[in-house]
Coordinates of C-alpha atoms in Angstrom, one line a residue:
V15 CA 5.4 23.4 -41.4
A16 CA 7.8 24.4 -38.7
H17 CA 7.1 24.7 -35.0
P18 CA 9.7 27.2 -33.9
D19 CA 8.9 26.7 -30.2
R20 CA 11.1 23.6 -30.1
C21 CA 14.2 25.8 -30.6
F22 CA 13.4 27.5 -27.3
Q23 CA 12.9 24.3 -25.2
F24 CA 16.3 24.3 -23.6
A25 CA 16.2 28.0 -22.7
S26 CA 16.9 28.9 -19.1
G27 CA 15.5 32.1 -17.7
S28 CA 14.1 34.6 -20.1
S29 CA 13.7 33.4 -23.6
L30 CA 15.0 36.7 -24.9
E31 CA 18.2 36.1 -23.0
Y32 CA 18.6 32.6 -24.6
C33 CA 17.3 33.6 -28.0
P34 CA 17.7 37.2 -29.0
E35 CA 15.0 39.1 -30.8
E36 CA 17.1 39.0 -34.0
T37 CA 16.7 35.3 -34.1
Y38 CA 12.9 35.6 -33.8
E39 CA 13.0 38.1 -36.7
F40 CA 15.2 35.7 -38.8
L41 CA 12.7 32.8 -38.2
I42 CA 9.7 35.0 -39.1
N43 CA 11.3 36.4 -42.2
A44 CA 12.5 33.0 -43.4
A45 CA 9.0 31.6 -43.0
K46 CA 7.5 34.6 -44.8
D47 CA 10.1 34.5 -47.7
K48 CA 9.8 30.7 -48.2
N49 CA 6.1 30.5 -47.6
I50 CA 6.6 28.1 -44.6
F51 CA 3.7 27.7 -42.2
L52 CA 4.6 28.3 -38.5
E53 CA 3.0 25.8 -36.1
K54 CA 1.7 26.8 -32.7
N55 CA 2.2 23.4 -31.1
L56 CA -0.3 22.4 -28.5
S57 CA 2.2 20.2 -26.8
S58 CA 4.6 23.1 -26.5
M59 CA 1.8 25.4 -25.2
T60 CA 1.3 23.0 -22.2
N61 CA 5.0 22.7 -21.3
P62 CA 6.6 25.6 -19.4
G63 CA 9.5 27.0 -21.3
Q64 CA 8.6 25.6 -24.7
F65 CA 5.9 28.1 -25.8
V66 CA 7.3 31.6 -26.1
P67 CA 4.7 34.3 -26.1
E68 CA 7.3 36.9 -27.0
F69 CA 8.0 35.1 -30.3
W70 CA 4.3 34.8 -31.2
K71 CA 3.6 38.5 -30.4
M72 CA 6.2 39.3 -33.1
V73 CA 4.5 37.2 -35.8
P74 CA 2.6 39.6 -38.0
D75 CA -1.1 39.1 -38.9
G76 CA -1.5 37.3 -42.2
L77 CA 1.6 35.1 -41.8
N78 CA 0.7 31.5 -42.5
T79 CA 0.2 29.7 -39.1
V80 CA -1.4 26.5 -38.0
I81 CA -2.3 25.0 -34.6
G82 CA -1.1 21.5 -34.3
C83 CA -0.2 18.8 -31.8
D84 CA 2.7 16.4 -31.6
A85 CA 1.0 13.0 -32.2
H86 CA 3.5 10.6 -33.4
S87 CA 1.1 7.7 -33.2
V88 CA -2.7 7.2 -33.3
N89 CA -2.7 6.5 -29.5
E90 CA -1.2 9.9 -28.8
L91 CA -4.1 11.5 -30.6
R92 CA -6.6 9.5 -28.6
F93 CA -5.3 10.6 -25.3
K94 CA -4.7 14.3 -26.0
N95 CA -6.9 16.6 -23.9

């Protein structure tokens, strides 16, 4: 599983300026070719600048995806809303 949102977390301004569309295509094609699941990370979805809607709009239907959360300990799972 890979959550590609993390590669965008240091972007400033438009995510397409920071990370060109070709990079999105590369990540998507690599996941498809290697049968890697892409994770929509709930933690990223709640932090501005980490969840990139432009990327997820490019992910084709049928590509393996999961929704997950960063919980590096049991306590983090308990307190997630």
